[in-house]
Short mmCIF file of C-alpha atoms in Angstrom, two decimals:
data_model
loop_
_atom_site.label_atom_id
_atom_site.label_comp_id
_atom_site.label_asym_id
_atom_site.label_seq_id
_atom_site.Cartn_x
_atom_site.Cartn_y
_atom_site.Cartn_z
CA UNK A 25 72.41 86.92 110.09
CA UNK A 26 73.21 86.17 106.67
CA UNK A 27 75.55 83.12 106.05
CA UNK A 28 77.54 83.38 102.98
CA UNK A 29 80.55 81.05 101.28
CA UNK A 30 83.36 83.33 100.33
CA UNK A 31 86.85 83.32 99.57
CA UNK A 32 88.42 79.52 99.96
CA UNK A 33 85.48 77.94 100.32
CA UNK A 34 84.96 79.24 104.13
CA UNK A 35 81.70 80.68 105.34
CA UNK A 36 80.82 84.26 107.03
CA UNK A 37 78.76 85.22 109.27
CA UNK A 38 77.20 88.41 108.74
CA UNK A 39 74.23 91.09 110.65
CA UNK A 40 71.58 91.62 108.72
CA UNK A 41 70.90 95.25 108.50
CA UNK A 42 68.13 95.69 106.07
CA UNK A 43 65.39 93.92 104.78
CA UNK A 44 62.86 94.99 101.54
CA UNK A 45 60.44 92.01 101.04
CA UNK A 46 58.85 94.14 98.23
CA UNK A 47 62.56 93.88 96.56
CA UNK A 48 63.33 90.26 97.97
CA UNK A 49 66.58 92.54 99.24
CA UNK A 50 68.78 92.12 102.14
CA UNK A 51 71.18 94.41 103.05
CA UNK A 52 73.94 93.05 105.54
CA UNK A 53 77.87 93.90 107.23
CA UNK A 54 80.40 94.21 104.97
CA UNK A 55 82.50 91.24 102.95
CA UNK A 56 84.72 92.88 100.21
CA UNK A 57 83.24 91.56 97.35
CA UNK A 58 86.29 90.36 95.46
CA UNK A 59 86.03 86.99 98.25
CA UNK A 60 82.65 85.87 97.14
CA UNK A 61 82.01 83.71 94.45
CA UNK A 62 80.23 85.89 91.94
CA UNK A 63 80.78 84.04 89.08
CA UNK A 64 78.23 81.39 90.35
CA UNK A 65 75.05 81.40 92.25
CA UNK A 66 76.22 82.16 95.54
CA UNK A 67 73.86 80.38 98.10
CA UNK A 68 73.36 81.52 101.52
CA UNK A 69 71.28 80.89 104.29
CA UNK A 70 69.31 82.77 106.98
CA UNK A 71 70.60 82.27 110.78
CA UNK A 72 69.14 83.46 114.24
CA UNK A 73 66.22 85.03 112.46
CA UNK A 74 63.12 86.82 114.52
CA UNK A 75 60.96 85.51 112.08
CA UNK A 76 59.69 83.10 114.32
CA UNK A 77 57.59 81.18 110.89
CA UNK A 78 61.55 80.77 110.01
CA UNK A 79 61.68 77.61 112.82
CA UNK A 80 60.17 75.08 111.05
CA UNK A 81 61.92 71.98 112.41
CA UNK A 82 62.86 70.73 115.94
CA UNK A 83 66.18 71.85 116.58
CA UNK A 84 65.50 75.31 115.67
CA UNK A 85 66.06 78.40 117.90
CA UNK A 86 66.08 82.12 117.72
CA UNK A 87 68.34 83.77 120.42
CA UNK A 88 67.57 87.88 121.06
CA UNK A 89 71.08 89.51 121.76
CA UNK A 90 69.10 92.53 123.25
CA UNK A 91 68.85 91.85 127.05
CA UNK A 92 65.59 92.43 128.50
CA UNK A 93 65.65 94.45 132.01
CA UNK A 94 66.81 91.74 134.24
CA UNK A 95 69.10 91.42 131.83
CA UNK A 96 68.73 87.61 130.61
CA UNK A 97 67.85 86.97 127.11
CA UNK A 98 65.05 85.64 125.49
CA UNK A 99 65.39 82.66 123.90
CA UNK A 100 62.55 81.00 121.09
CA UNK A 101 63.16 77.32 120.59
CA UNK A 102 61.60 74.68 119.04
CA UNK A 103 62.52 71.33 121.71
CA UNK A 104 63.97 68.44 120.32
CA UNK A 105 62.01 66.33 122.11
CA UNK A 106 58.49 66.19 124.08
CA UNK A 107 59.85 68.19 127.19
CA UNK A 108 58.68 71.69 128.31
CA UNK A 109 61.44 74.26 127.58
CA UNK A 110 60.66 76.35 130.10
CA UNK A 111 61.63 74.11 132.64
CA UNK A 112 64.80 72.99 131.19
CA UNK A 113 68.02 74.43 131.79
CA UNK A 114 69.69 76.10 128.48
CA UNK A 115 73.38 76.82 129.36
CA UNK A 116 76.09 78.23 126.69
CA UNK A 117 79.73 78.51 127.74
CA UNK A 118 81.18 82.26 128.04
CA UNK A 119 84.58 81.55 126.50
CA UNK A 120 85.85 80.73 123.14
CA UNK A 121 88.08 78.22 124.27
CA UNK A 122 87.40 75.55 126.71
CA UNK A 123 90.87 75.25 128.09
CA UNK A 124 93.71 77.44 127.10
CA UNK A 125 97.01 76.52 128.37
CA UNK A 126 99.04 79.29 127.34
CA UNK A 127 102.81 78.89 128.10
CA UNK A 128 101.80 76.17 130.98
CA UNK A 129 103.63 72.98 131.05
CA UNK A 130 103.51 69.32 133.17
CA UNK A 131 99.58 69.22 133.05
CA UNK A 132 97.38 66.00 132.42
CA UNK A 133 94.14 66.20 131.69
CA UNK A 134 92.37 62.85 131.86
CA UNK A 135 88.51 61.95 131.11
CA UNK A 136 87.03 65.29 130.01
CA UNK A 137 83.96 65.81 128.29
CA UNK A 138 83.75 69.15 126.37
CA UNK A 139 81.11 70.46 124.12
CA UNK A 140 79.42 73.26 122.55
CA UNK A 141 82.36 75.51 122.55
CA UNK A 142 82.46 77.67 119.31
CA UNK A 143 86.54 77.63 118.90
CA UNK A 144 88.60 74.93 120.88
CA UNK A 145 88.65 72.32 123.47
CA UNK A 146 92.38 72.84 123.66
CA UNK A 147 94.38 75.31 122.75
CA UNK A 148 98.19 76.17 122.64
CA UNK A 149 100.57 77.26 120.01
CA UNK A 150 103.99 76.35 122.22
CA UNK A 151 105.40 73.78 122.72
CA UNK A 152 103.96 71.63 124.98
CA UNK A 153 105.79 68.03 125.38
CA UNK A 154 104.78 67.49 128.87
CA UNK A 155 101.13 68.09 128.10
CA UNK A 156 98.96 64.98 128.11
CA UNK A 157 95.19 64.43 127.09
CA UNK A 158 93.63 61.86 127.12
CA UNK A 159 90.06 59.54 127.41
CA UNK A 160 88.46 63.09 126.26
CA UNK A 161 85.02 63.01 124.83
CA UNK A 162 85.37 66.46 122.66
CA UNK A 163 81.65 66.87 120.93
CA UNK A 164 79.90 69.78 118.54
CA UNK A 165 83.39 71.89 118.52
CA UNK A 166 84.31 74.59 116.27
CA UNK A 167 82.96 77.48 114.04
CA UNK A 168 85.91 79.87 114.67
CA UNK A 169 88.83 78.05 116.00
CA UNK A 170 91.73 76.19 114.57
CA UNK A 171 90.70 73.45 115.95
CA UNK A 172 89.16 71.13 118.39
CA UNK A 173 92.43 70.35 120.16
CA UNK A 174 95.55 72.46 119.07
CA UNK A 175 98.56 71.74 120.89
CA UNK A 176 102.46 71.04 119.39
CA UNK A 177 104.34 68.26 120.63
CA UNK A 178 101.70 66.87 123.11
CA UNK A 179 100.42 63.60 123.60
CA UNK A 180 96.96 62.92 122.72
CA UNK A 181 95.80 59.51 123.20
CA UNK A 182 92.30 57.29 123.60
CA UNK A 183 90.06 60.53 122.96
CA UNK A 184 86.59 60.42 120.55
CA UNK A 185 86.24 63.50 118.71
CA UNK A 186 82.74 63.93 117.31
CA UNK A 187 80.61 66.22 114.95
CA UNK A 188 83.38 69.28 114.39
CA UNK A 189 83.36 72.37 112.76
CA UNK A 190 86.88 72.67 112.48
CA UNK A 191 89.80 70.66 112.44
CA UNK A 192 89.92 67.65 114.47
CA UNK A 193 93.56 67.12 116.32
CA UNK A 194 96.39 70.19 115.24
CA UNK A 195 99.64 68.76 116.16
CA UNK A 196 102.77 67.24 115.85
CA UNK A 197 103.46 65.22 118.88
CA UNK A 198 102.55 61.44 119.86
CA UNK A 199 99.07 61.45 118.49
CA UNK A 200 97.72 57.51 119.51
CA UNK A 201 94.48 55.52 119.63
CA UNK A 202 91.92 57.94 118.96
CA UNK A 203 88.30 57.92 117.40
CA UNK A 204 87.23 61.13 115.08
CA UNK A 205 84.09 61.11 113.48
CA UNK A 206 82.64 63.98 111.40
CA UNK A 207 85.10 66.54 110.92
CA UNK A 208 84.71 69.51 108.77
CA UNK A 209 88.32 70.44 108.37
CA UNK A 210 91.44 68.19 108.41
CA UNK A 211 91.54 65.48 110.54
CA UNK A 212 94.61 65.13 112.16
CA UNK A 213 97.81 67.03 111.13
CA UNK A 214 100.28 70.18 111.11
CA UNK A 215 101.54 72.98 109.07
CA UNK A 216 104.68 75.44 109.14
CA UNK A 217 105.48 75.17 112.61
CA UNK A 218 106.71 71.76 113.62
CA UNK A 219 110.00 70.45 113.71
CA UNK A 220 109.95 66.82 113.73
CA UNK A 221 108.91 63.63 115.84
CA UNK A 222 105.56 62.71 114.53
CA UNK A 223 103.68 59.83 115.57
CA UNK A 224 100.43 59.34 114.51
CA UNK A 225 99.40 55.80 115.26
CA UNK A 226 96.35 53.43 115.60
CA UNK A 227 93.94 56.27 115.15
CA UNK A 228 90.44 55.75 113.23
CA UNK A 229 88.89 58.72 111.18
CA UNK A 230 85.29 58.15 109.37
CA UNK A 231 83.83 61.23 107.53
CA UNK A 232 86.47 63.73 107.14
CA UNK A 233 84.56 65.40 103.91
CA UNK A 234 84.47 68.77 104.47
CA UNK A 235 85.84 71.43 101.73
CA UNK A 236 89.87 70.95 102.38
CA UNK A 237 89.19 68.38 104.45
CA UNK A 238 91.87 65.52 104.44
CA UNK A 239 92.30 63.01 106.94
CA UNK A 240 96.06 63.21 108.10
CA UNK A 241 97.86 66.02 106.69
CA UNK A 242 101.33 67.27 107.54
CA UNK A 243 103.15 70.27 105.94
CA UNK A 244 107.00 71.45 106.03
CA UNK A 245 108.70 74.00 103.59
CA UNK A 246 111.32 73.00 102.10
CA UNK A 247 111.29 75.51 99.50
CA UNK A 248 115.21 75.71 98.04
CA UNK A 249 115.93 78.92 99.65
CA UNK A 250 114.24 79.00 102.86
CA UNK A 251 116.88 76.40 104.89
CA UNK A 252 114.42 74.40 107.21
CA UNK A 253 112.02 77.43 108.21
CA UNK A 254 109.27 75.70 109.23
CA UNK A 255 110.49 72.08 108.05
CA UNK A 256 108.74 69.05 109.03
CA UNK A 257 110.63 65.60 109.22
CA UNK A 258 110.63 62.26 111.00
CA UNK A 259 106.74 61.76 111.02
CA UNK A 260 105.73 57.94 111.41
CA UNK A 261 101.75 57.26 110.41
CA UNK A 262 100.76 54.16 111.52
CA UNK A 263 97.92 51.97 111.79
CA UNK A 264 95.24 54.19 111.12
CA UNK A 265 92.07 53.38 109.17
CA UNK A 266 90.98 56.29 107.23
CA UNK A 267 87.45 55.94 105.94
CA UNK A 268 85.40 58.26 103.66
CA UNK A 269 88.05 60.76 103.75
CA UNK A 270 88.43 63.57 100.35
CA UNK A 271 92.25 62.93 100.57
CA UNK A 272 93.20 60.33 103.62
CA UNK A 273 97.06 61.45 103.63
CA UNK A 274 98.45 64.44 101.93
CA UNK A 275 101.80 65.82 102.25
CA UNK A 276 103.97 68.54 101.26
CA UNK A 277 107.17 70.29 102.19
CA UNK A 278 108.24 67.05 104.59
CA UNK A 279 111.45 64.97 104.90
CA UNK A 280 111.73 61.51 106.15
CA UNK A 281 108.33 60.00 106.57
CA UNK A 282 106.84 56.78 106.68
CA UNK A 283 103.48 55.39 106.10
CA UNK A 284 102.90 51.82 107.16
CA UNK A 285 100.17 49.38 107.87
CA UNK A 286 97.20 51.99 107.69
CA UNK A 287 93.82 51.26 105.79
CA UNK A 288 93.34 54.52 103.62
CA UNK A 289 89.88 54.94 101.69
CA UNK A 290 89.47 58.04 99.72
CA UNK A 291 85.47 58.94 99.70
CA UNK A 292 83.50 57.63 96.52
CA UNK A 293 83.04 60.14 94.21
CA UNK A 294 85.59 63.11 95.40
CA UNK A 295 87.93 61.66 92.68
CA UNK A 296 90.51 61.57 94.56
CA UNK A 297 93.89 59.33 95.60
CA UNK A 298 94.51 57.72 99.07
CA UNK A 299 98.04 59.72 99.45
CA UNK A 300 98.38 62.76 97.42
CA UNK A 301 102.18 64.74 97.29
CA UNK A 302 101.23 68.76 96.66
CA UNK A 303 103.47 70.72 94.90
CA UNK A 304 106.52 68.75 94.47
CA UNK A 305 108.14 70.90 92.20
CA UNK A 306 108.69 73.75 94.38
CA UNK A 307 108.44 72.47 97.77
CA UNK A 308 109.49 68.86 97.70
CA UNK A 309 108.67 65.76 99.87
CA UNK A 310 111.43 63.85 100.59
CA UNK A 311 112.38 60.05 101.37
CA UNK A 312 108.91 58.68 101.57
CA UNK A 313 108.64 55.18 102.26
CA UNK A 314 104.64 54.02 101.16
CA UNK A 315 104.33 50.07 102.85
CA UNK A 316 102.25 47.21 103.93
CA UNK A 317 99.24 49.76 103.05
CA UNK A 318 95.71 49.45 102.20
CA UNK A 319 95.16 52.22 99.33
CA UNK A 320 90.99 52.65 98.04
CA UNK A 321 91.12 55.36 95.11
CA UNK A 322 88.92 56.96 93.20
CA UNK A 323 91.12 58.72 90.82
CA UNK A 324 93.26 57.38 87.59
CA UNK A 325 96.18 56.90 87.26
CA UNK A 326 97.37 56.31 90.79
CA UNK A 327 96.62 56.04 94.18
CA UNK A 328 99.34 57.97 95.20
CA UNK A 329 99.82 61.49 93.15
CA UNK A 330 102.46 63.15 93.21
CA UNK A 331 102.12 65.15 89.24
CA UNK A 332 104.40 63.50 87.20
CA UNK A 333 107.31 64.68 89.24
CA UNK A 334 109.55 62.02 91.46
CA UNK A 335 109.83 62.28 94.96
CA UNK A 336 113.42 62.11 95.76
CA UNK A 337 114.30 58.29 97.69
CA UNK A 338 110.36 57.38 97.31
CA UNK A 339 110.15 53.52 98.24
CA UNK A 340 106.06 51.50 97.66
CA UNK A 341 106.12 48.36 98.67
CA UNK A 342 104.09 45.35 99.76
CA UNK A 343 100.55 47.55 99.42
CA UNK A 344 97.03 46.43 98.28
CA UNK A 345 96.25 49.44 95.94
CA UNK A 346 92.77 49.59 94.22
CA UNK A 347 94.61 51.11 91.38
CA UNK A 348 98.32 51.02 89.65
CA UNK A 349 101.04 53.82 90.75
CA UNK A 350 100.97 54.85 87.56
CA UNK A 351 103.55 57.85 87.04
CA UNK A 352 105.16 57.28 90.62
CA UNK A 353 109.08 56.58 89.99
CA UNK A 354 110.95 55.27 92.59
CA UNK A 355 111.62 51.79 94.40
CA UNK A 356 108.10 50.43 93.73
CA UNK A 357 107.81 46.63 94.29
CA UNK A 358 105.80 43.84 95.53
CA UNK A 359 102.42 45.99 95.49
CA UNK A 360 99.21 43.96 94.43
CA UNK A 361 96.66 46.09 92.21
CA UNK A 362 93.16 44.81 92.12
CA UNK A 363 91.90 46.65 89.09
#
């Protein structure tokens, strides 16, 4: 396979069909060509090659997906460690999706560990308020899904997410006391769908870099027009430490929101804020109260960016900011700036 970046700065997967050394040519499935980024060198890398001179590092493995006559497959691999292969036990789960719930309500789930799975740990798209999960170890997660756990209005509490290849936690429920590390996409957070009670609290996120990748994003529509299709409101974020995140809180579209007593770090050298308002001209955040933060910035003129345009009852105050507000109108008061 052929692994290409294309359209929004997502990644394909694609067969190789053809290959002309003399021509240094491949010839692979097709991606309409208007997604990739031509005007660039456009990088890509080799994946699940028979080649076996391609597996060059521990780790490495080549999987045949023709099944020989007892029909098993063979598998080439290159052991991370000292012990014999062949007398290990190499398991892969069948399913995309660990657990789906479906339309299934009242259900706990309580001390999983779930890994390996190439689109979700969890996954719903109803509502599901008396869902519950929690002191879940969720590892290695993601390729194709949404994300590791995608549920709206559960409660997910005291879990570790680690090493994802998606988003982290998709929801819009009582989101408490959990531990993500290494996430691709956004950490925690919701689009579109949600209509209010939001409670992310007392959650730490370390290495949320991906493309896109934000730490704690929430988006309504609020579009003048649409009414409250898909309108987000009454979303508390509380005492979370964001660390080495590209954005740690970005909003859009949402009404009624406060952000208190959180640490917020935006990574060194992604130039960007610690909250960041998108598009406020044409789909407007409303009453936003910004207090007793922690704001790290790597982006002038201010830590919280919402383009020159103010956010209709915006209230900062009592924050440590690395660097002035700048253009942010509103109640702003009491905030110390340290450069």
């Amino acid at each position: 396979y052929v692994i290409l970046r294309y359209a929004n700065s997502l990644v394909a997967y694609k067969k190789i069909l053809n290959f002309v050394p003399a021509d240094s040519k491949l010839t692979f499935e097709w991606v309409d060509k208007n997604l990739l980024y031509l005007d660039r060198n456009n990088k890509y890398a080799i994946f699940n090659s028979p080649i076996t001179s391609m597996l060059d590092k521990a780790g490495e493995f080549y999987f045949n997906e023709t099944a020989e006559p007892d029909k098993r497959h063979k598998i080439i691999l290159w052991p991370l460690n000292s012990q014999n292969p062949n007398n290990a036990v190499i398991s892969i789960p069948l399913l995309s999706n660990a657990i789906s719930l479906g339309s299934y309500n009242y259900i706990d789930f309580d001390g999983f560990l779930i890994q390996k799975y190439n689109s979700s740990a969890f996954l719903s798209e109803v509502q599901t308020e008396t869902v519950s999960i929690r002191n879940t170890d969720v590892r290695r997660i993601g390729g194709s899904g949404s994300a590791a756990i995608y549920v709206a209005k559960a409660t997910v509490e005291n879990n570790t997410l680690n090493d994802i290849r998606t988003k982290g936690i998709f929801g819009d429920g009582l989101i408490r006391n959990n531990t993500l590390t290494n996430i691709e996409g956004v950490g925690i957070g919701a689009w579109y769908y949600g209509k209010g009670y939001v409670r992310v609290l007392n959650n730490k996120l370390t290495n949320i870099v991906g493309v896109h990748s934000n730490g704690i994003t929430y988006y309504g529509d609020l579009t003048p027009g649409t009414g409250l299709k898909g309108a987000m409101f009454d979303i508390l974020i509380a005492g979370n430490i964001v660390l080495n995140s590209r954005t740690p809180i970005t909003l859009q579209g949402v009404n009624n929101v406060t952000v208190y007593n959180n640490v917020l770090q935006a990574g060194a050298g992604t130039g960007n804020t610690a909250i960041a308002i998108w598009k406020p001209e044409t789909n407007p955040t409303t009453n936003l109260n910004v207090i007793n933060n922690v704001l790290i910035s790597h982006y002038l003129p201010n830590p919280i960016s919402i383009y020159g345009y103010a956010v209709s009852g915006f209230v900062a105050k009592n924050n440590i900011e690395s660097l002035p507000l700048g253009q942010a109108a509103g109640d702003v008061a009491n905030n110390i700036y340290t450069a």
